[in-house]
Amino acid sequence: MSQFNKPLVTHMYTADPSAHVFEGKIYIYPSHDLEHAATDDHSGQKYAMQDYHVFSMDGIGMPCEDHGEALHIKDVPWASEQMWAPDAAFKNGKYYFYFPAKDKEGIFRIGAAVSDKPMGPFKAEPNYIEGSYSIDPGVFTDEDGRTYMYCGGLWGGQLEKWRTGEFVRGDETMPAGYDGPQGDEPALGPWVAEMNDDMVSFKAKPQEVKILDENGEPIKASDTDRRYFEAPCMHKLGGKYYLSYSTGDTHLICYAESGSPLGPFTYKGVVLEPVVGWTNHHYITQFKDKWYLFYHDSSLSGGVDHLRCIKYTELEIAHDGTITTVKPYAD
């Protein structure tokens, strides 16, 4: 897989890619890392992104085109900072772009923006999606036309601060300020909400997605090789739903299986081993008859955590849904 092991974009720093096939092309929606004097207070402040670019390829191995700035934080009325990992969807003849950002009170919310074209530019809705919180929106439309948003990230992503149903600010730095599950407590999962047909609102309040071990027990918070941390992504194969996600501080991308888009999901294995840099974030998509894994590392910047580059590789998925683990730097 070494033929794929090179940055897809080199003229700017990009991270957190989602990838979709629209109009016969592959469109990539990453975040945009900015060069600055970063400080690490464990709350994610060094990831100070402000805008998004959209990229496309006519096919695998083809040149990657930068379509320019698709959305900037100055054009989002409710947002204050940190435009992190986005996603996109198509419905009703429109393209929808979803992104996290902190509101004026410093709370992460999920925003939506709309365009007539897959590359944008996108016009932001005047307010964030009511009921949304935390980071890393991943949007999935099922074969029956119903659309779901999966979301949530620990630590800097604030997911654990919503355990009571309301935001509890506390100290937003780690490790002293982390007030999420620990030890043998069940790990937190992402939340999921079905979307209305307007694609900019929820049908009901978000609900937690449960991730279980092979014995049907919730993954424990201390099981850092398997527990959910951030970056939810959904794909479907053979009537089964596959939730993949990052384990955060153990730097793995794992996956779990369910018969329902709402779960519960059963842990199955590792999709991607650790990459250069602290974060690990991905997207799984099908193009023609093959599957591909889009991800990032910090190789373009020589290992600087907040200056990343997007990459992709072919992903081997068996008919039964089993994913062959990607070793990103293997020959």
CSV table of C-alpha atoms in Angstrom, one decimal:
chain,number,residue,atom,x,y,z
A,1,MET,CA,0.0,0.0,0.0
A,2,SER,CA,3.1,2.3,-0.1
A,3,GLN,CA,1.9,3.8,-3.4
A,4,PHE,CA,-0.8,5.6,-1.4
A,5,ASN,CA,1.4,6.7,1.4
A,6,LYS,CA,1.9,10.3,0.4
A,7,PRO,CA,0.1,13.5,1.2
A,8,LEU,CA,-2.9,14.1,-1.1
A,9,VAL,CA,-2.6,17.9,-0.6
A,10,THR,CA,0.8,19.6,-0.1
A,11,HIS,CA,0.2,23.3,-0.6
A,12,MET,CA,-1.6,23.7,2.7
A,13,TYR,CA,-2.1,21.6,5.9
A,14,THR,CA,-5.3,19.5,6.0
A,15,ALA,CA,-6.7,17.0,8.4
A,16,ASP,CA,-9.9,15.1,9.4
A,17,PRO,CA,-11.0,14.1,5.9
A,18,SER,CA,-14.5,12.9,5.0
A,19,ALA,CA,-14.9,11.7,1.4
A,20,HIS,CA,-18.0,11.3,-0.7
A,21,VAL,CA,-18.8,10.3,-4.3
A,22,PHE,CA,-20.8,13.1,-5.8
A,23,GLU,CA,-21.5,13.5,-9.5
A,24,GLY,CA,-19.1,10.7,-10.3
A,25,LYS,CA,-16.2,12.3,-8.6
A,26,ILE,CA,-14.6,11.8,-5.1
A,27,TYR,CA,-15.0,15.0,-3.0
A,28,ILE,CA,-12.9,15.4,0.1
A,29,TYR,CA,-14.0,17.6,3.0
A,30,PRO,CA,-11.1,18.1,5.4
A,31,SER,CA,-10.3,20.7,8.1
A,32,HIS,CA,-7.6,23.3,7.4
A,33,ASP,CA,-4.7,23.4,9.9
A,34,LEU,CA,-3.1,26.8,10.4
A,35,GLU,CA,0.6,27.5,11.2
A,36,HIS,CA,0.9,29.4,14.5
A,37,ALA,CA,2.8,29.3,17.7
A,38,ALA,CA,0.8,26.5,19.3
A,39,THR,CA,0.4,25.9,23.0
A,40,ASP,CA,-0.9,22.6,24.4
A,41,ASP,CA,-3.2,23.0,27.3
A,42,HIS,CA,-5.0,19.7,26.6
A,43,SER,CA,-8.2,21.5,25.5
A,44,GLY,CA,-7.4,21.5,21.8
A,45,GLN,CA,-6.5,25.2,21.5
A,46,LYS,CA,-3.6,24.5,19.2
A,47,TYR,CA,-6.1,23.3,16.6
A,48,ALA,CA,-7.2,26.8,15.8
A,49,MET,CA,-8.7,26.3,12.4
A,50,GLN,CA,-10.8,29.0,10.8
A,51,ASP,CA,-12.0,27.9,7.4
A,52,TYR,CA,-12.6,24.9,5.0
A,53,HIS,CA,-11.5,24.1,1.5
A,54,VAL,CA,-13.1,21.3,-0.6
A,55,PHE,CA,-11.0,19.0,-2.9
A,56,SER,CA,-11.9,16.6,-5.6
A,57,MET,CA,-10.5,13.8,-7.7
A,58,ASP,CA,-11.9,12.4,-10.9
A,59,GLY,CA,-10.8,9.0,-9.8
A,60,ILE,CA,-8.3,7.0,-7.8
A,61,GLY,CA,-4.8,8.1,-8.5
A,62,MET,CA,-5.9,11.2,-10.3
A,63,PRO,CA,-4.8,14.8,-9.5
A,64,CYS,CA,-6.5,16.4,-6.5
A,65,GLU,CA,-8.1,19.8,-7.2
A,66,ASP,CA,-8.5,22.5,-4.6
A,67,HIS,CA,-11.8,24.3,-5.2
A,68,GLY,CA,-10.9,27.1,-2.8
A,69,GLU,CA,-12.4,28.3,0.4
A,70,ALA,CA,-15.9,26.9,0.9
A,71,LEU,CA,-16.7,28.4,4.3
A,72,HIS,CA,-15.0,30.8,6.8
A,73,ILE,CA,-15.8,31.3,10.4
A,74,LYS,CA,-16.4,35.0,9.8
A,75,ASP,CA,-19.5,33.9,7.8
A,76,VAL,CA,-21.0,31.8,10.6
A,77,PRO,CA,-23.0,34.2,12.8
A,78,TRP,CA,-23.0,32.0,15.9
A,79,ALA,CA,-19.4,30.7,15.9
A,80,SER,CA,-16.4,32.0,17.7
A,81,GLU,CA,-13.4,29.6,17.0
A,82,GLN,CA,-12.1,26.2,16.2
A,83,MET,CA,-13.7,24.9,13.0
A,84,TRP,CA,-12.8,21.3,13.4
A,85,ALA,CA,-13.6,18.0,11.5
A,86,PRO,CA,-16.5,18.4,9.0
A,87,ASP,CA,-18.7,16.2,6.9
A,88,ALA,CA,-21.0,16.6,3.9
A,89,ALA,CA,-24.2,15.0,2.5
A,90,PHE,CA,-26.5,15.3,-0.5
A,91,LYS,CA,-30.3,15.4,-0.4
A,92,ASN,CA,-33.2,17.3,-1.8
A,93,GLY,CA,-31.0,18.5,-4.7
A,94,LYS,CA,-28.8,20.3,-2.3
A,95,TYR,CA,-25.4,19.7,-0.7
A,96,TYR,CA,-25.1,20.0,3.0
A,97,PHE,CA,-21.9,20.8,4.9
A,98,TYR,CA,-21.7,20.0,8.7
A,99,PHE,CA,-19.0,21.4,11.0
A,100,PRO,CA,-18.2,21.9,14.7
A,101,ALA,CA,-17.3,25.2,16.2
A,102,LYS,CA,-17.4,26.8,19.6
A,103,ASP,CA,-20.3,29.2,20.1
A,104,LYS,CA,-20.0,32.6,21.7
A,105,GLU,CA,-20.0,30.9,25.2
A,106,GLY,CA,-17.1,28.5,24.3
A,107,ILE,CA,-19.4,25.5,23.9
A,108,PHE,CA,-18.9,23.2,20.9
A,109,ARG,CA,-22.0,23.0,18.6
A,110,ILE,CA,-22.6,21.6,15.2
A,111,GLY,CA,-23.5,23.9,12.3
A,112,ALA,CA,-24.9,23.3,8.9
A,113,ALA,CA,-24.3,25.1,5.6
A,114,VAL,CA,-26.0,24.6,2.2
A,115,SER,CA,-24.9,24.9,-1.4
A,116,ASP,CA,-26.1,24.0,-4.9
A,117,LYS,CA,-22.7,22.5,-5.7
A,118,PRO,CA,-20.6,19.8,-3.9
A,119,MET,CA,-17.6,22.1,-3.8
A,120,GLY,CA,-19.5,25.0,-2.4
A,121,PRO,CA,-19.2,27.8,-1.4
A,122,PHE,CA,-21.6,27.0,1.4
A,123,LYS,CA,-24.0,29.4,3.1
A,124,ALA,CA,-24.2,28.8,6.9
A,125,GLU,CA,-27.5,28.5,8.6
A,126,PRO,CA,-28.0,31.5,11.1
A,127,ASN,CA,-27.7,29.2,14.1
A,128,TYR,CA,-26.3,25.9,15.1
A,129,ILE,CA,-28.4,22.8,14.9
A,130,GLU,CA,-30.7,22.8,18.0
A,131,GLY,CA,-29.8,20.0,20.4
A,132,SER,CA,-26.3,19.5,18.9
A,133,TYR,CA,-23.1,19.5,21.0
A,134,SER,CA,-19.5,18.3,20.9
A,135,ILE,CA,-17.5,17.7,17.8
A,136,ASP,CA,-16.9,15.4,14.7
A,137,PRO,CA,-20.2,15.2,12.9
A,138,GLY,CA,-20.5,12.1,10.7
A,139,VAL,CA,-23.6,11.9,8.5
A,140,PHE,CA,-25.0,8.7,7.1
A,141,THR,CA,-28.0,8.3,4.8
A,142,ASP,CA,-29.5,4.8,4.8
A,143,GLU,CA,-31.0,2.9,1.8
A,144,ASP,CA,-34.5,3.9,3.0
A,145,GLY,CA,-33.6,7.6,2.8
A,146,ARG,CA,-33.4,8.2,6.5
A,147,THR,CA,-30.4,10.3,7.5
A,148,TYR,CA,-28.5,10.1,10.8
A,149,MET,CA,-25.8,12.3,12.4
A,150,TYR,CA,-23.2,10.7,14.7
A,151,CYS,CA,-21.1,13.0,16.8
A,152,GLY,CA,-18.9,13.4,19.9
A,153,GLY,CA,-15.4,13.7,21.1
A,154,LEU,CA,-13.8,13.5,24.6
A,155,TRP,CA,-11.5,15.9,26.4
A,156,GLY,CA,-11.2,19.0,24.1
A,157,GLY,CA,-14.4,17.9,22.3
A,158,GLN,CA,-16.4,18.3,25.5
A,159,LEU,CA,-18.5,15.1,25.1
A,160,GLU,CA,-18.2,14.1,28.7
A,161,LYS,CA,-19.4,17.5,29.9
A,162,TRP,CA,-22.9,16.6,28.7
A,163,ARG,CA,-23.4,13.5,30.9
A,164,THR,CA,-26.3,15.2,32.9
A,165,GLY,CA,-28.0,16.3,29.7
A,166,GLU,CA,-26.8,19.9,30.3
A,167,PHE,CA,-23.3,21.4,29.7
A,168,VAL,CA,-21.2,21.3,32.9
A,169,ARG,CA,-18.2,23.5,32.2
A,170,GLY,CA,-15.7,22.7,34.9
A,171,ASP,CA,-12.0,22.8,34.0
A,172,GLU,CA,-11.6,22.1,30.3
A,173,THR,CA,-7.9,21.1,30.5
A,174,MET,CA,-6.6,17.5,30.9
A,175,PRO,CA,-5.9,15.4,32.8
A,176,ALA,CA,-6.9,17.2,36.0
A,177,GLY,CA,-10.1,18.5,34.5
A,178,TYR,CA,-11.4,15.3,32.9
A,179,ASP,CA,-14.6,14.3,34.6
A,180,GLY,CA,-15.7,11.5,32.3
A,181,PRO,CA,-16.0,7.8,33.0
A,182,GLN,CA,-13.0,6.1,34.4
A,183,GLY,CA,-11.8,2.6,35.4
A,184,ASP,CA,-14.5,0.0,35.1
A,185,GLU,CA,-17.2,2.5,34.3
A,186,PRO,CA,-18.8,2.0,30.9
A,187,ALA,CA,-17.0,4.2,28.3
A,188,LEU,CA,-19.0,7.0,26.7
A,189,GLY,CA,-20.2,6.4,23.1
A,190,PRO,CA,-20.9,9.0,20.5
A,191,TRP,CA,-24.4,10.3,20.1
A,192,VAL,CA,-26.7,9.8,17.2
A,193,ALA,CA,-29.8,11.8,16.0
A,194,GLU,CA,-32.0,11.2,13.1
A,195,MET,CA,-32.3,14.3,10.9
A,196,ASN,CA,-35.4,15.9,9.5
A,197,ASP,CA,-35.9,16.0,5.8
A,198,ASP,CA,-34.7,19.6,5.8
A,199,MET,CA,-31.2,18.2,6.8
A,200,VAL,CA,-30.6,21.1,9.2
A,201,SER,CA,-32.5,19.9,12.2
A,202,PHE,CA,-33.1,16.8,14.3
A,203,LYS,CA,-36.3,14.7,14.6
A,204,ALA,CA,-35.5,14.0,18.2
A,205,LYS,CA,-32.9,14.6,20.9
A,206,PRO,CA,-29.5,12.9,20.4
A,207,GLN,CA,-29.1,9.5,22.1
A,208,GLU,CA,-26.0,7.7,23.1
A,209,VAL,CA,-24.7,4.9,20.9
A,210,LYS,CA,-23.6,1.8,23.0
A,211,ILE,CA,-20.4,-0.1,22.0
A,212,LEU,CA,-20.2,-3.6,23.5
A,213,ASP,CA,-17.5,-6.2,23.8
A,214,GLU,CA,-17.6,-9.8,22.6
A,215,ASN,CA,-19.6,-10.8,25.7
A,216,GLY,CA,-22.3,-8.1,25.2
A,217,GLU,CA,-20.9,-5.9,28.0
A,218,PRO,CA,-20.2,-2.2,27.6
A,219,ILE,CA,-16.6,-1.4,26.7
A,220,LYS,CA,-14.9,0.0,29.9
A,221,ALA,CA,-13.4,3.4,30.1
A,222,SER,CA,-10.1,1.8,31.1
A,223,ASP,CA,-10.1,-0.3,27.9
A,224,THR,CA,-8.3,2.5,25.9
A,225,ASP,CA,-7.5,0.2,23.0
A,226,ARG,CA,-11.2,-0.3,22.2
A,227,ARG,CA,-13.2,2.5,23.8
A,228,TYR,CA,-14.7,5.3,21.8
A,229,PHE,CA,-12.9,8.7,21.9
A,230,GLU,CA,-13.9,10.7,18.8
A,231,ALA,CA,-14.3,10.6,14.9
A,232,PRO,CA,-17.4,8.5,14.3
A,233,CYS,CA,-17.9,7.2,10.8
A,234,MET,CA,-20.7,5.0,9.5
A,235,HIS,CA,-20.7,2.7,6.5
A,236,LYS,CA,-23.0,-0.2,5.5
A,237,LEU,CA,-22.3,-3.5,3.9
A,238,GLY,CA,-24.4,-6.6,3.5
A,239,GLY,CA,-27.3,-5.2,5.6
A,240,LYS,CA,-24.9,-4.6,8.5
A,241,TYR,CA,-23.9,-1.2,9.9
A,242,TYR,CA,-20.3,-0.5,10.8
A,243,LEU,CA,-19.3,2.3,13.1
A,244,SER,CA,-15.6,3.2,13.0
A,245,TYR,CA,-13.9,5.6,15.4
A,246,SER,CA,-10.7,6.8,17.0
A,247,THR,CA,-9.5,5.6,20.4
A,248,GLY,CA,-7.8,9.0,21.0
A,249,ASP,CA,-4.7,8.6,23.3
A,250,THR,CA,-4.0,5.0,22.0
A,251,HIS,CA,-4.2,6.3,18.4
A,252,LEU,CA,-6.1,3.5,16.8
A,253,ILE,CA,-9.0,3.5,14.4
A,254,CYS,CA,-11.4,0.7,15.4
A,255,TYR,CA,-14.7,-0.6,14.2
A,256,ALA,CA,-17.9,-2.2,15.6
A,257,GLU,CA,-20.9,-3.9,14.0
A,258,SER,CA,-24.7,-3.7,14.4
A,259,GLY,CA,-27.9,-4.7,12.8
A,260,SER,CA,-29.3,-1.2,13.4
A,261,PRO,CA,-27.9,2.3,12.7
A,262,LEU,CA,-28.8,3.2,16.3
A,263,GLY,CA,-26.8,0.3,17.7
A,264,PRO,CA,-25.8,-1.2,20.0
A,265,PHE,CA,-22.6,-2.0,18.2
A,266,THR,CA,-20.2,-4.9,19.0
A,267,TYR,CA,-16.5,-4.3,18.8
A,268,LYS,CA,-14.8,-6.1,15.9
A,269,GLY,CA,-11.2,-4.9,15.4
A,270,VAL,CA,-8.7,-2.3,14.2
A,271,VAL,CA,-9.0,-0.5,10.9
A,272,LEU,CA,-5.8,1.7,11.1
A,273,GLU,CA,-2.7,1.5,13.3
A,274,PRO,CA,-1.2,4.7,14.8
A,275,VAL,CA,0.1,7.4,12.5
A,276,VAL,CA,2.7,10.1,12.9
A,277,GLY,CA,1.2,12.8,15.1
A,278,TRP,CA,-1.1,12.7,18.1
A,279,THR,CA,-4.5,12.5,16.4
A,280,ASN,CA,-6.0,9.8,14.2
A,281,HIS,CA,-9.1,10.6,12.2
A,282,HIS,CA,-10.5,8.8,9.1
A,283,TYR,CA,-13.4,8.2,6.7
A,284,ILE,CA,-14.4,5.0,4.9
A,285,THR,CA,-16.0,5.3,1.5
A,286,GLN,CA,-16.7,3.2,-1.6
A,287,PHE,CA,-15.8,4.3,-5.1
A,288,LYS,CA,-17.0,2.0,-7.9
A,289,ASP,CA,-16.3,-1.5,-6.7
A,290,LYS,CA,-13.6,-0.8,-4.1
A,291,TRP,CA,-13.4,0.6,-0.6
A,292,TYR,CA,-11.0,3.3,0.5
A,293,LEU,CA,-9.7,4.7,3.8
A,294,PHE,CA,-9.1,8.4,4.0
A,295,TYR,CA,-7.0,9.5,7.0
A,296,HIS,CA,-4.3,12.0,8.1
A,297,ASP,CA,-0.9,12.1,9.7
A,298,SER,CA,1.7,14.8,10.5
A,299,SER,CA,4.4,13.6,8.0
A,300,LEU,CA,4.2,16.7,5.8
A,301,SER,CA,5.2,18.9,8.7
A,302,GLY,CA,7.8,16.6,10.1
A,303,GLY,CA,5.6,15.4,13.0
A,304,VAL,CA,4.1,18.7,14.2
A,305,ASP,CA,0.8,17.6,15.8
A,306,HIS,CA,-1.4,20.4,14.7
A,307,LEU,CA,0.0,20.6,11.1
A,308,ARG,CA,-1.4,17.5,9.3
A,309,CYS,CA,-1.9,16.2,5.8
A,310,ILE,CA,-4.6,14.0,4.4
A,311,LYS,CA,-3.9,10.7,2.7
A,312,TYR,CA,-5.8,7.7,1.5
A,313,THR,CA,-5.4,4.0,0.7
A,314,GLU,CA,-7.3,1.1,-0.6
A,315,LEU,CA,-9.2,-0.8,2.2
A,316,GLU,CA,-9.7,-4.5,2.2
A,317,ILE,CA,-13.2,-5.4,3.4
A,318,ALA,CA,-14.4,-9.1,3.2
A,319,HIS,CA,-17.9,-10.1,2.2
A,320,ASP,CA,-18.7,-10.7,5.9
A,321,GLY,CA,-17.6,-7.1,6.8
A,322,THR,CA,-14.2,-8.0,8.3
A,323,ILE,CA,-11.7,-5.2,7.7
A,324,THR,CA,-8.0,-6.0,7.2
A,325,THR,CA,-6.0,-3.7,9.5
A,326,VAL,CA,-4.1,-1.0,7.6
A,327,LYS,CA,-0.4,-0.6,8.6
A,328,PRO,CA,0.2,2.9,7.2
A,329,TYR,CA,3.9,2.7,6.7
A,330,ALA,CA,4.4,-0.9,5.6
A,331,ASP,CA,6.0,-1.5,2.2
